[in-house]
PDB file of N, CA and C in Angstrom:
ATOM      1  N   GLN T1161     -32.338  10.832  -1.518  1.00  0.00           N
ATOM      2  CA  GLN T1161     -31.417  11.388  -0.530  1.00  0.00           C
ATOM      3  C   GLN T1161     -32.138  12.466   0.280  1.00  0.00           C
ATOM      4  N   VAL T1162     -32.150  12.267   1.581  1.00  0.00           N
ATOM      5  CA  VAL T1162     -32.834  13.211   2.468  1.00  0.00           C
ATOM      6  C   VAL T1162     -31.903  14.375   2.765  1.00  0.00           C
ATOM      7  N   GLN T1163     -32.411  15.591   2.576  1.00  0.00           N
ATOM      8  CA  GLN T1163     -31.634  16.790   2.894  1.00  0.00           C
ATOM      9  C   GLN T1163     -32.484  17.764   3.684  1.00  0.00           C
ATOM     10  N   LEU T1164     -31.862  18.371   4.686  1.00  0.00           N
ATOM     11  CA  LEU T1164     -32.503  19.401   5.490  1.00  0.00           C
ATOM     12  C   LEU T1164     -31.584  20.617   5.483  1.00  0.00           C
ATOM     13  N   VAL T1165     -32.118  21.773   5.147  1.00  0.00           N
ATOM     14  CA  VAL T1165     -31.309  22.982   5.053  1.00  0.00           C
ATOM     15  C   VAL T1165     -31.970  24.086   5.874  1.00  0.00           C
ATOM     16  N   GLU T1166     -31.270  24.487   6.952  1.00  0.00           N
ATOM     17  CA  GLU T1166     -31.780  25.544   7.823  1.00  0.00           C
ATOM     18  C   GLU T1166     -31.317  26.913   7.346  1.00  0.00           C
ATOM     19  N   SER T1167     -32.079  27.922   7.703  1.00  0.00           N
ATOM     20  CA  SER T1167     -31.699  29.309   7.457  1.00  0.00           C
ATOM     21  C   SER T1167     -32.438  30.189   8.449  1.00  0.00           C
ATOM     22  N   GLY T1168     -32.017  31.460   8.518  1.00  0.00           N
ATOM     23  CA  GLY T1168     -32.727  32.421   9.343  1.00  0.00           C
ATOM     24  C   GLY T1168     -32.039  32.826  10.629  1.00  0.00           C
ATOM     25  N   GLY T1169     -30.914  32.198  10.942  1.00  0.00           N
ATOM     26  CA  GLY T1169     -30.203  32.577  12.149  1.00  0.00           C
ATOM     27  C   GLY T1169     -29.537  33.935  12.007  1.00  0.00           C
ATOM     28  N   GLY T1170     -28.970  34.405  13.125  1.00  0.00           N
ATOM     29  CA  GLY T1170     -28.291  35.681  13.096  1.00  0.00           C
ATOM     30  C   GLY T1170     -28.084  36.232  14.484  1.00  0.00           C
ATOM     31  N   LEU T1171     -27.693  37.494  14.524  1.00  0.00           N
ATOM     32  CA  LEU T1171     -27.464  38.204  15.776  1.00  0.00           C
ATOM     33  C   LEU T1171     -28.684  39.079  16.067  1.00  0.00           C
ATOM     34  N   VAL T1172     -29.198  38.967  17.278  1.00  0.00           N
ATOM     35  CA  VAL T1172     -30.381  39.739  17.658  1.00  0.00           C
ATOM     36  C   VAL T1172     -30.221  40.193  19.102  1.00  0.00           C
ATOM     37  N   GLN T1173     -30.795  41.338  19.421  1.00  0.00           N
ATOM     38  CA  GLN T1173     -30.724  41.844  20.789  1.00  0.00           C
ATOM     39  C   GLN T1173     -31.718  41.111  21.682  1.00  0.00           C
ATOM     40  N   PRO T1174     -31.450  41.063  22.971  1.00  0.00           N
ATOM     41  CA  PRO T1174     -32.429  40.478  23.898  1.00  0.00           C
ATOM     42  C   PRO T1174     -33.799  41.126  23.721  1.00  0.00           C
ATOM     43  N   GLY T1175     -34.828  40.283  23.736  1.00  0.00           N
ATOM     44  CA  GLY T1175     -36.188  40.750  23.502  1.00  0.00           C
ATOM     45  C   GLY T1175     -36.606  40.736  22.054  1.00  0.00           C
ATOM     46  N   GLY T1176     -35.663  40.497  21.167  1.00  0.00           N
ATOM     47  CA  GLY T1176     -35.955  40.493  19.745  1.00  0.00           C
ATOM     48  C   GLY T1176     -36.525  39.174  19.258  1.00  0.00           C
ATOM     49  N   SER T1177     -36.722  39.108  17.937  1.00  0.00           N
ATOM     50  CA  SER T1177     -37.346  37.942  17.316  1.00  0.00           C
ATOM     51  C   SER T1177     -36.546  37.481  16.112  1.00  0.00           C
ATOM     52  N   LEU T1178     -36.636  36.188  15.834  1.00  0.00           N
ATOM     53  CA  LEU T1178     -36.100  35.589  14.621  1.00  0.00           C
ATOM     54  C   LEU T1178     -37.042  34.482  14.184  1.00  0.00           C
ATOM     55  N   ARG T1179     -37.050  34.212  12.881  1.00  0.00           N
ATOM     56  CA  ARG T1179     -37.774  33.046  12.376  1.00  0.00           C
ATOM     57  C   ARG T1179     -36.805  32.153  11.616  1.00  0.00           C
ATOM     58  N   LEU T1180     -36.667  30.938  12.103  1.00  0.00           N
ATOM     59  CA  LEU T1180     -35.839  29.939  11.434  1.00  0.00           C
ATOM     60  C   LEU T1180     -36.698  29.136  10.459  1.00  0.00           C
ATOM     61  N   SER T1181     -36.070  28.729   9.364  1.00  0.00           N
ATOM     62  CA  SER T1181     -36.729  27.879   8.370  1.00  0.00           C
ATOM     63  C   SER T1181     -35.868  26.652   8.113  1.00  0.00           C
ATOM     64  N   CYS T1182     -36.516  25.565   7.791  1.00  0.00           N
ATOM     65  CA  CYS T1182     -35.817  24.337   7.422  1.00  0.00           C
ATOM     66  C   CYS T1182     -36.544  23.728   6.228  1.00  0.00           C
ATOM     67  N   VAL T1183     -35.871  23.730   5.095  1.00  0.00           N
ATOM     68  CA  VAL T1183     -36.446  23.158   3.880  1.00  0.00           C
ATOM     69  C   VAL T1183     -35.969  21.714   3.741  1.00  0.00           C
ATOM     70  N   VAL T1184     -36.906  20.829   3.511  1.00  0.00           N
ATOM     71  CA  VAL T1184     -36.621  19.393   3.474  1.00  0.00           C
ATOM     72  C   VAL T1184     -36.867  18.853   2.069  1.00  0.00           C
ATOM     73  N   SER T1185     -35.969  17.995   1.615  1.00  0.00           N
ATOM     74  CA  SER T1185     -36.132  17.351   0.319  1.00  0.00           C
ATOM     75  C   SER T1185     -35.803  15.872   0.444  1.00  0.00           C
ATOM     76  N   GLY T1186     -36.291  15.095  -0.511  1.00  0.00           N
ATOM     77  CA  GLY T1186     -35.976  13.672  -0.542  1.00  0.00           C
ATOM     78  C   GLY T1186     -36.968  12.779   0.162  1.00  0.00           C
ATOM     79  N   ILE T1187     -37.993  13.355   0.782  1.00  0.00           N
ATOM     80  CA  ILE T1187     -39.023  12.575   1.450  1.00  0.00           C
ATOM     81  C   ILE T1187     -40.380  13.194   1.136  1.00  0.00           C
ATOM     82  N   ARG T1188     -41.457  12.427   1.427  1.00  0.00           N
ATOM     83  CA  ARG T1188     -42.784  13.022   1.342  1.00  0.00           C
ATOM     84  C   ARG T1188     -43.005  13.750   2.673  1.00  0.00           C
ATOM     85  N   PHE T1189     -42.681  15.003   2.662  1.00  0.00           N
ATOM     86  CA  PHE T1189     -42.560  15.814   3.876  1.00  0.00           C
ATOM     87  C   PHE T1189     -43.781  15.700   4.774  1.00  0.00           C
ATOM     88  N   SER T1190     -44.967  15.699   4.172  1.00  0.00           N
ATOM     89  CA  SER T1190     -46.197  15.731   4.966  1.00  0.00           C
ATOM     90  C   SER T1190     -46.398  14.478   5.813  1.00  0.00           C
ATOM     91  N   ASP T1191     -45.650  13.426   5.528  1.00  0.00           N
ATOM     92  CA  ASP T1191     -45.817  12.171   6.259  1.00  0.00           C
ATOM     93  C   ASP T1191     -45.039  12.117   7.568  1.00  0.00           C
ATOM     94  N   PHE T1192     -44.142  13.069   7.785  1.00  0.00           N
ATOM     95  CA  PHE T1192     -43.184  12.933   8.879  1.00  0.00           C
ATOM     96  C   PHE T1192     -43.210  14.094   9.864  1.00  0.00           C
ATOM     97  N   GLY T1193     -42.981  13.738  11.121  1.00  0.00           N
ATOM     98  CA  GLY T1193     -42.787  14.757  12.127  1.00  0.00           C
ATOM     99  C   GLY T1193     -41.436  15.432  11.977  1.00  0.00           C
ATOM    100  N   MET T1194     -41.346  16.626  12.523  1.00  0.00           N
ATOM    101  CA  MET T1194     -40.121  17.414  12.461  1.00  0.00           C
ATOM    102  C   MET T1194     -39.813  17.980  13.840  1.00  0.00           C
ATOM    103  N   SER T1195     -38.542  18.211  14.079  1.00  0.00           N
ATOM    104  CA  SER T1195     -38.119  18.768  15.364  1.00  0.00           C
ATOM    105  C   SER T1195     -37.053  19.828  15.156  1.00  0.00           C
ATOM    106  N   TRP T1196     -37.003  20.736  16.118  1.00  0.00           N
ATOM    107  CA  TRP T1196     -35.887  21.690  16.227  1.00  0.00           C
ATOM    108  C   TRP T1196     -35.121  21.366  17.505  1.00  0.00           C
ATOM    109  N   TYR T1197     -33.813  21.292  17.378  1.00  0.00           N
ATOM    110  CA  TYR T1197     -32.908  21.116  18.507  1.00  0.00           C
ATOM    111  C   TYR T1197     -31.968  22.313  18.537  1.00  0.00           C
ATOM    112  N   ARG T1198     -31.273  22.457  19.660  1.00  0.00           N
ATOM    113  CA  ARG T1198     -30.223  23.473  19.746  1.00  0.00           C
ATOM    114  C   ARG T1198     -29.079  22.960  20.593  1.00  0.00           C
ATOM    115  N   GLN T1199     -27.905  23.506  20.314  1.00  0.00           N
ATOM    116  CA  GLN T1199     -26.719  23.144  21.081  1.00  0.00           C
ATOM    117  C   GLN T1199     -25.915  24.400  21.362  1.00  0.00           C
ATOM    118  N   ALA T1200     -25.813  24.715  22.649  1.00  0.00           N
ATOM    119  CA  ALA T1200     -25.007  25.850  23.090  1.00  0.00           C
ATOM    120  C   ALA T1200     -23.573  25.379  23.344  1.00  0.00           C
ATOM    121  N   PRO T1201     -22.607  26.300  23.314  1.00  0.00           N
ATOM    122  CA  PRO T1201     -21.214  25.901  23.542  1.00  0.00           C
ATOM    123  C   PRO T1201     -21.041  25.191  24.882  1.00  0.00           C
ATOM    124  N   GLY T1202     -20.404  24.037  24.851  1.00  0.00           N
ATOM    125  CA  GLY T1202     -20.139  23.288  26.062  1.00  0.00           C
ATOM    126  C   GLY T1202     -21.321  22.537  26.626  1.00  0.00           C
ATOM    127  N   LYS T1203     -22.437  22.531  25.902  1.00  0.00           N
ATOM    128  CA  LYS T1203     -23.639  21.860  26.395  1.00  0.00           C
ATOM    129  C   LYS T1203     -24.092  20.793  25.415  1.00  0.00           C
ATOM    130  N   GLN T1204     -24.926  19.894  25.921  1.00  0.00           N
ATOM    131  CA  GLN T1204     -25.485  18.858  25.054  1.00  0.00           C
ATOM    132  C   GLN T1204     -26.581  19.431  24.168  1.00  0.00           C
ATOM    133  N   ARG T1205     -26.764  18.788  23.038  1.00  0.00           N
ATOM    134  CA  ARG T1205     -27.855  19.173  22.155  1.00  0.00           C
ATOM    135  C   ARG T1205     -29.176  18.858  22.853  1.00  0.00           C
ATOM    136  N   GLU T1206     -30.126  19.800  22.790  1.00  0.00           N
ATOM    137  CA  GLU T1206     -31.400  19.604  23.459  1.00  0.00           C
ATOM    138  C   GLU T1206     -32.561  19.852  22.499  1.00  0.00           C
ATOM    139  N   LEU T1207     -33.648  19.138  22.756  1.00  0.00           N
ATOM    140  CA  LEU T1207     -34.861  19.317  21.970  1.00  0.00           C
ATOM    141  C   LEU T1207     -35.530  20.636  22.352  1.00  0.00           C
ATOM    142  N   VAL T1208     -35.888  21.413  21.351  1.00  0.00           N
ATOM    143  CA  VAL T1208     -36.569  22.683  21.581  1.00  0.00           C
ATOM    144  C   VAL T1208     -38.075  22.533  21.335  1.00  0.00           C
ATOM    145  N   ALA T1209     -38.436  21.968  20.193  1.00  0.00           N
ATOM    146  CA  ALA T1209     -39.846  21.846  19.821  1.00  0.00           C
ATOM    147  C   ALA T1209     -39.998  20.774  18.761  1.00  0.00           C
ATOM    148  N   SER T1210     -41.178  20.156  18.757  1.00  0.00           N
ATOM    149  CA  SER T1210     -41.494  19.150  17.752  1.00  0.00           C
ATOM    150  C   SER T1210     -42.892  19.383  17.215  1.00  0.00           C
ATOM    151  N   ILE T1211     -43.102  18.936  15.968  1.00  0.00           N
ATOM    152  CA  ILE T1211     -44.419  19.009  15.352  1.00  0.00           C
ATOM    153  C   ILE T1211     -44.651  17.701  14.618  1.00  0.00           C
ATOM    154  N   THR T1212     -45.818  17.120  14.815  1.00  0.00           N
ATOM    155  CA  THR T1212     -46.129  15.855  14.164  1.00  0.00           C
ATOM    156  C   THR T1212     -46.632  16.100  12.740  1.00  0.00           C
ATOM    157  N   SER T1213     -46.901  15.006  12.045  1.00  0.00           N
ATOM    158  CA  SER T1213     -47.407  15.121  10.680  1.00  0.00           C
ATOM    159  C   SER T1213     -48.799  15.764  10.635  1.00  0.00           C
ATOM    160  N   VAL T1214     -49.510  15.716  11.761  1.00  0.00           N
ATOM    161  CA  VAL T1214     -50.840  16.349  11.811  1.00  0.00           C
ATOM    162  C   VAL T1214     -50.804  17.628  12.645  1.00  0.00           C
ATOM    163  N   SER T1215     -49.582  18.148  12.829  1.00  0.00           N
ATOM    164  CA  SER T1215     -49.351  19.465  13.445  1.00  0.00           C
ATOM    165  C   SER T1215     -49.636  19.536  14.934  1.00  0.00           C
ATOM    166  N   ASN T1216     -49.559  18.402  15.621  1.00  0.00           N
ATOM    167  CA  ASN T1216     -49.518  18.478  17.083  1.00  0.00           C
ATOM    168  C   ASN T1216     -48.115  18.924  17.492  1.00  0.00           C
ATOM    169  N   THR T1217     -48.042  19.754  18.519  1.00  0.00           N
ATOM    170  CA  THR T1217     -46.756  20.344  18.887  1.00  0.00           C
ATOM    171  C   THR T1217     -46.413  20.100  20.353  1.00  0.00           C
ATOM    172  N   VAL T1218     -45.128  20.059  20.622  1.00  0.00           N
ATOM    173  CA  VAL T1218     -44.613  20.021  21.992  1.00  0.00           C
ATOM    174  C   VAL T1218     -43.411  20.953  22.065  1.00  0.00           C
ATOM    175  N   TYR T1219     -43.187  21.503  23.273  1.00  0.00           N
ATOM    176  CA  TYR T1219     -42.106  22.451  23.495  1.00  0.00           C
ATOM    177  C   TYR T1219     -41.381  22.114  24.788  1.00  0.00           C
ATOM    178  N   THR T1220     -40.089  22.404  24.817  1.00  0.00           N
ATOM    179  CA  THR T1220     -39.387  22.338  26.080  1.00  0.00           C
ATOM    180  C   THR T1220     -39.853  23.510  26.946  1.00  0.00           C
ATOM    181  N   ASP T1221     -39.801  23.331  28.253  1.00  0.00           N
ATOM    182  CA  ASP T1221     -40.396  24.316  29.160  1.00  0.00           C
ATOM    183  C   ASP T1221     -39.808  25.714  28.985  1.00  0.00           C
ATOM    184  N   SER T1222     -38.526  25.798  28.717  1.00  0.00           N
ATOM    185  CA  SER T1222     -37.864  27.105  28.698  1.00  0.00           C
ATOM    186  C   SER T1222     -38.298  27.985  27.520  1.00  0.00           C
ATOM    187  N   VAL T1223     -38.968  27.412  26.512  1.00  0.00           N
ATOM    188  CA  VAL T1223     -39.378  28.214  25.358  1.00  0.00           C
ATOM    189  C   VAL T1223     -40.891  28.333  25.236  1.00  0.00           C
ATOM    190  N   LYS T1224     -41.622  27.673  26.103  1.00  0.00           N
ATOM    191  CA  LYS T1224     -43.087  27.733  26.024  1.00  0.00           C
ATOM    192  C   LYS T1224     -43.568  29.173  26.151  1.00  0.00           C
ATOM    193  N   GLY T1225     -44.479  29.547  25.265  1.00  0.00           N
ATOM    194  CA  GLY T1225     -45.011  30.904  25.267  1.00  0.00           C
ATOM    195  C   GLY T1225     -44.156  31.899  24.505  1.00  0.00           C
ATOM    196  N   ARG T1226     -42.946  31.501  24.100  1.00  0.00           N
ATOM    197  CA  ARG T1226     -42.061  32.404  23.349  1.00  0.00           C
ATOM    198  C   ARG T1226     -41.791  31.895  21.932  1.00  0.00           C
ATOM    199  N   PHE T1227     -41.685  30.589  21.774  1.00  0.00           N
ATOM    200  CA  PHE T1227     -41.367  29.992  20.474  1.00  0.00           C
ATOM    201  C   PHE T1227     -42.599  29.282  19.926  1.00  0.00           C
ATOM    202  N   THR T1228     -42.711  29.264  18.591  1.00  0.00           N
ATOM    203  CA  THR T1228     -43.793  28.552  17.922  1.00  0.00           C
ATOM    204  C   THR T1228     -43.232  27.758  16.750  1.00  0.00           C
ATOM    205  N   ILE T1229     -43.489  26.466  16.745  1.00  0.00           N
ATOM    206  CA  ILE T1229     -43.107  25.624  15.614  1.00  0.00           C
ATOM    207  C   ILE T1229     -44.316  25.462  14.708  1.00  0.00           C
ATOM    208  N   SER T1230     -44.066  25.486  13.410  1.00  0.00           N
ATOM    209  CA  SER T1230     -45.148  25.310  12.442  1.00  0.00           C
ATOM    210  C   SER T1230     -44.584  24.666  11.184  1.00  0.00           C
ATOM    211  N   ARG T1231     -45.481  24.248  10.305  1.00  0.00           N
ATOM    212  CA  ARG T1231     -45.031  23.616   9.071  1.00  0.00           C
ATOM    213  C   ARG T1231     -45.906  24.049   7.915  1.00  0.00           C
ATOM    214  N   ASP T1232     -45.299  24.074   6.738  1.00  0.00           N
ATOM    215  CA  ASP T1232     -46.021  24.351   5.499  1.00  0.00           C
ATOM    216  C   ASP T1232     -45.715  23.185   4.566  1.00  0.00           C
ATOM    217  N   ASN T1233     -46.650  22.257   4.465  1.00  0.00           N
ATOM    218  CA  ASN T1233     -46.400  21.057   3.669  1.00  0.00           C
ATOM    219  C   ASN T1233     -46.272  21.363   2.177  1.00  0.00           C
ATOM    220  N   ALA T1234     -46.903  22.425   1.723  1.00  0.00           N
ATOM    221  CA  ALA T1234     -46.792  22.800   0.307  1.00  0.00           C
ATOM    222  C   ALA T1234     -45.381  23.267  -0.040  1.00  0.00           C
ATOM    223  N   LYS T1235     -44.664  23.763   0.977  1.00  0.00           N
ATOM    224  CA  LYS T1235     -43.305  24.261   0.759  1.00  0.00           C
ATOM    225  C   LYS T1235     -42.243  23.341   1.336  1.00  0.00           C
ATOM    226  N   ASN T1236     -42.662  22.191   1.863  1.00  0.00           N
ATOM    227  CA  ASN T1236     -41.706  21.249   2.478  1.00  0.00           C
ATOM    228  C   ASN T1236     -40.830  21.946   3.518  1.00  0.00           C
ATOM    229  N   THR T1237     -41.446  22.781   4.315  1.00  0.00           N
ATOM    230  CA  THR T1237     -40.690  23.639   5.222  1.00  0.00           C
ATOM    231  C   THR T1237     -41.285  23.600   6.630  1.00  0.00           C
ATOM    232  N   VAL T1238     -40.392  23.543   7.608  1.00  0.00           N
ATOM    233  CA  VAL T1238     -40.777  23.690   9.000  1.00  0.00           C
ATOM    234  C   VAL T1238     -40.143  24.981   9.519  1.00  0.00           C
ATOM    235  N   TYR T1239     -40.879  25.685  10.361  1.00  0.00           N
ATOM    236  CA  TYR T1239     -40.443  26.976  10.877  1.00  0.00           C
ATOM    237  C   TYR T1239     -40.319  26.938  12.392  1.00  0.00           C
ATOM    238  N   LEU T1240     -39.489  27.827  12.913  1.00  0.00           N
ATOM    239  CA  LEU T1240     -39.437  28.076  14.341  1.00  0.00           C
ATOM    240  C   LEU T1240     -39.451  29.588  14.531  1.00  0.00           C
ATOM    241  N   GLN T1241     -40.604  30.103  14.954  1.00  0.00           N
ATOM    242  CA  GLN T1241     -40.720  31.524  15.272  1.00  0.00           C
ATOM    243  C   GLN T1241     -40.266  31.723  16.711  1.00  0.00           C
ATOM    244  N   MET T1242     -39.268  32.557  16.897  1.00  0.00           N
ATOM    245  CA  MET T1242     -38.691  32.772  18.224  1.00  0.00           C
ATOM    246  C   MET T1242     -38.875  34.230  18.622  1.00  0.00           C
ATOM    247  N   ASN T1243     -39.649  34.446  19.671  1.00  0.00           N
ATOM    248  CA  ASN T1243     -39.914  35.793  20.180  1.00  0.00           C
ATOM    249  C   ASN T1243     -39.327  35.952  21.579  1.00  0.00           C
ATOM    250  N   THR T1244     -39.207  37.176  21.990  1.00  0.00           N
ATOM    251  CA  THR T1244     -38.699  37.509  23.329  1.00  0.00           C
ATOM    252  C   THR T1244     -37.416  36.724  23.607  1.00  0.00           C
ATOM    253  N   LEU T1245     -36.490  36.817  22.695  1.00  0.00           N
ATOM    254  CA  LEU T1245     -35.251  36.040  22.813  1.00  0.00           C
ATOM    255  C   LEU T1245     -34.417  36.500  23.987  1.00  0.00           C
ATOM    256  N   ARG T1246     -33.726  35.544  24.575  1.00  0.00           N
ATOM    257  CA  ARG T1246     -32.884  35.770  25.745  1.00  0.00           C
ATOM    258  C   ARG T1246     -31.447  35.364  25.427  1.00  0.00           C
ATOM    259  N   PRO T1247     -30.481  35.891  26.135  1.00  0.00           N
ATOM    260  CA  PRO T1247     -29.086  35.461  25.892  1.00  0.00           C
ATOM    261  C   PRO T1247     -28.903  33.949  26.007  1.00  0.00           C
ATOM    262  N   GLU T1248     -29.655  33.323  26.879  1.00  0.00           N
ATOM    263  CA  GLU T1248     -29.520  31.868  27.054  1.00  0.00           C
ATOM    264  C   GLU T1248     -30.100  31.074  25.887  1.00  0.00           C
ATOM    265  N   ASP T1249     -30.742  31.740  24.941  1.00  0.00           N
ATOM    266  CA  ASP T1249     -31.200  31.061  23.726  1.00  0.00           C
ATOM    267  C   ASP T1249     -30.088  30.965  22.687  1.00  0.00           C
ATOM    268  N   THR T1250     -28.951  31.581  22.953  1.00  0.00           N
ATOM    269  CA  THR T1250     -27.823  31.522  22.030  1.00  0.00           C
ATOM    270  C   THR T1250     -27.364  30.076  21.838  1.00  0.00           C
ATOM    271  N   ALA T1251     -27.325  29.648  20.588  1.00  0.00           N
ATOM    272  CA  ALA T1251     -26.969  28.263  20.273  1.00  0.00           C
ATOM    273  C   ALA T1251     -26.965  28.095  18.757  1.00  0.00           C
ATOM    274  N   VAL T1252     -26.474  26.940  18.336  1.00  0.00           N
ATOM    275  CA  VAL T1252     -26.697  26.504  16.957  1.00  0.00           C
ATOM    276  C   VAL T1252     -28.003  25.713  16.949  1.00  0.00           C
ATOM    277  N   TYR T1253     -28.893  26.071  16.057  1.00  0.00           N
ATOM    278  CA  TYR T1253     -30.200  25.430  15.956  1.00  0.00           C
ATOM    279  C   TYR T1253     -30.216  24.481  14.763  1.00  0.00           C
ATOM    280  N   TYR T1254     -30.717  23.271  15.019  1.00  0.00           N
ATOM    281  CA  TYR T1254     -30.762  22.223  14.005  1.00  0.00           C
ATOM    282  C   TYR T1254     -32.191  21.731  13.826  1.00  0.00           C
ATOM    283  N   CYS T1255     -32.558  21.427  12.603  1.00  0.00           N
ATOM    284  CA  CYS T1255     -33.806  20.707  12.412  1.00  0.00           C
ATOM    285  C   CYS T1255     -33.494  19.238  12.166  1.00  0.00           C
ATOM    286  N   LYS T1256     -34.451  18.411  12.498  1.00  0.00           N
ATOM    287  CA  LYS T1256     -34.266  16.975  12.429  1.00  0.00           C
ATOM    288  C   LYS T1256     -35.568  16.287  12.070  1.00  0.00           C
ATOM    289  N   THR T1257     -35.444  15.203  11.311  1.00  0.00           N
ATOM    290  CA  THR T1257     -36.564  14.314  11.119  1.00  0.00           C
ATOM    291  C   THR T1257     -36.082  12.880  11.343  1.00  0.00           C
ATOM    292  N   LYS T1258     -37.015  12.031  11.705  1.00  0.00           N
ATOM    293  CA  LYS T1258     -36.691  10.628  11.949  1.00  0.00           C
ATOM    294  C   LYS T1258     -37.529   9.779  11.013  1.00  0.00           C
ATOM    295  N   ILE T1259     -36.865   8.947  10.248  1.00  0.00           N
ATOM    296  CA  ILE T1259     -37.538   8.079   9.282  1.00  0.00           C
ATOM    297  C   ILE T1259     -37.175   6.644   9.630  1.00  0.00           C
ATOM    298  N   PHE T1260     -38.175   5.875  10.052  1.00  0.00           N
ATOM    299  CA  PHE T1260     -37.941   4.551  10.639  1.00  0.00           C
ATOM    300  C   PHE T1260     -36.972   4.728  11.792  1.00  0.00           C
ATOM    301  N   ASN T1261     -35.829   4.153  11.789  1.00  0.00           N
ATOM    302  CA  ASN T1261     -34.892   4.305  12.909  1.00  0.00           C
ATOM    303  C   ASN T1261     -33.715   5.213  12.584  1.00  0.00           C
ATOM    304  N   ASN T1262     -33.827   5.996  11.519  1.00  0.00           N
ATOM    305  CA  ASN T1262     -32.720   6.866  11.120  1.00  0.00           C
ATOM    306  C   ASN T1262     -33.049   8.329  11.370  1.00  0.00           C
ATOM    307  N   ASN T1263     -32.111   9.034  11.991  1.00  0.00           N
ATOM    308  CA  ASN T1263     -32.235  10.464  12.211  1.00  0.00           C
ATOM    309  C   ASN T1263     -31.507  11.218  11.102  1.00  0.00           C
ATOM    310  N   TYR T1264     -32.152  12.243  10.594  1.00  0.00           N
ATOM    311  CA  TYR T1264     -31.558  13.101   9.573  1.00  0.00           C
ATOM    312  C   TYR T1264     -31.524  14.530  10.103  1.00  0.00           C
ATOM    313  N   TRP T1265     -30.348  15.141   9.998  1.00  0.00           N
ATOM    314  CA  TRP T1265     -30.108  16.469  10.568  1.00  0.00           C
ATOM    315  C   TRP T1265     -29.726  17.459   9.484  1.00  0.00           C
ATOM    316  N   GLY T1266     -30.073  18.718   9.722  1.00  0.00           N
ATOM    317  CA  GLY T1266     -29.530  19.780   8.912  1.00  0.00           C
ATOM    318  C   GLY T1266     -28.151  20.171   9.403  1.00  0.00           C
ATOM    319  N   GLN T1267     -27.573  21.187   8.754  1.00  0.00           N
ATOM    320  CA  GLN T1267     -26.207  21.603   9.081  1.00  0.00           C
ATOM    321  C   GLN T1267     -26.181  22.587  10.244  1.00  0.00           C
ATOM    322  N   GLY T1268     -27.332  23.136  10.592  1.00  0.00           N
ATOM    323  CA  GLY T1268     -27.419  24.067  11.710  1.00  0.00           C
ATOM    324  C   GLY T1268     -27.342  25.523  11.276  1.00  0.00           C
ATOM    325  N   THR T1269     -27.943  26.374  12.096  1.00  0.00           N
ATOM    326  CA  THR T1269     -27.881  27.817  11.880  1.00  0.00           C
ATOM    327  C   THR T1269     -27.643  28.490  13.227  1.00  0.00           C
ATOM    328  N   GLN T1270     -26.708  29.416  13.269  1.00  0.00           N
ATOM    329  CA  GLN T1270     -26.299  30.060  14.521  1.00  0.00           C
ATOM    330  C   GLN T1270     -27.278  31.163  14.902  1.00  0.00           C
ATOM    331  N   VAL T1271     -27.718  31.117  16.146  1.00  0.00           N
ATOM    332  CA  VAL T1271     -28.517  32.196  16.733  1.00  0.00           C
ATOM    333  C   VAL T1271     -27.740  32.768  17.903  1.00  0.00           C
ATOM    334  N   THR T1272     -27.498  34.068  17.868  1.00  0.00           N
ATOM    335  CA  THR T1272     -26.778  34.745  18.935  1.00  0.00           C
ATOM    336  C   THR T1272     -27.642  35.879  19.461  1.00  0.00           C
ATOM    337  N   VAL T1273     -27.904  35.829  20.760  1.00  0.00           N
ATOM    338  CA  VAL T1273     -28.721  36.864  21.408  1.00  0.00           C
ATOM    339  C   VAL T1273     -27.800  37.656  22.322  1.00  0.00           C
ATOM    340  N   SER T1274     -27.558  38.894  21.947  1.00  0.00           N
ATOM    341  CA  SER T1274     -26.603  39.704  22.690  1.00  0.00           C
ATOM    342  C   SER T1274     -26.849  41.172  22.405  1.00  0.00           C
ATOM    343  N   SER T1275     -26.570  41.984  23.421  1.00  0.00           N
ATOM    344  CA  SER T1275     -26.665  43.426  23.239  1.00  0.00           C
ATOM    345  C   SER T1275     -25.306  44.003  22.845  1.00  0.00           C
TER     346      SER T1275
END
């Protein structure tokens, strides 16, 4: 059974930082790419960043230079380091992996950027 559990969200002031974590179980983690998505109220879920099994990364334009995705295969964990946060980064953040044609999602963690 594949499980993804996010943590690390919270309330932060503009310009602040947070690090999200996603612990994965039920798969050989090192074999699979991972992604972070986010969904703001009233908006569609969007891809934020992805990392392949060999740690190649891609980012959506709005977070380039501010967010960093990384993975620790020994801990079955993918991270999203978020710096210089903006109010428009407020959303529920989800991690996801795709195995064959099936998508597996975590439950999400709320990030709120506000003064």
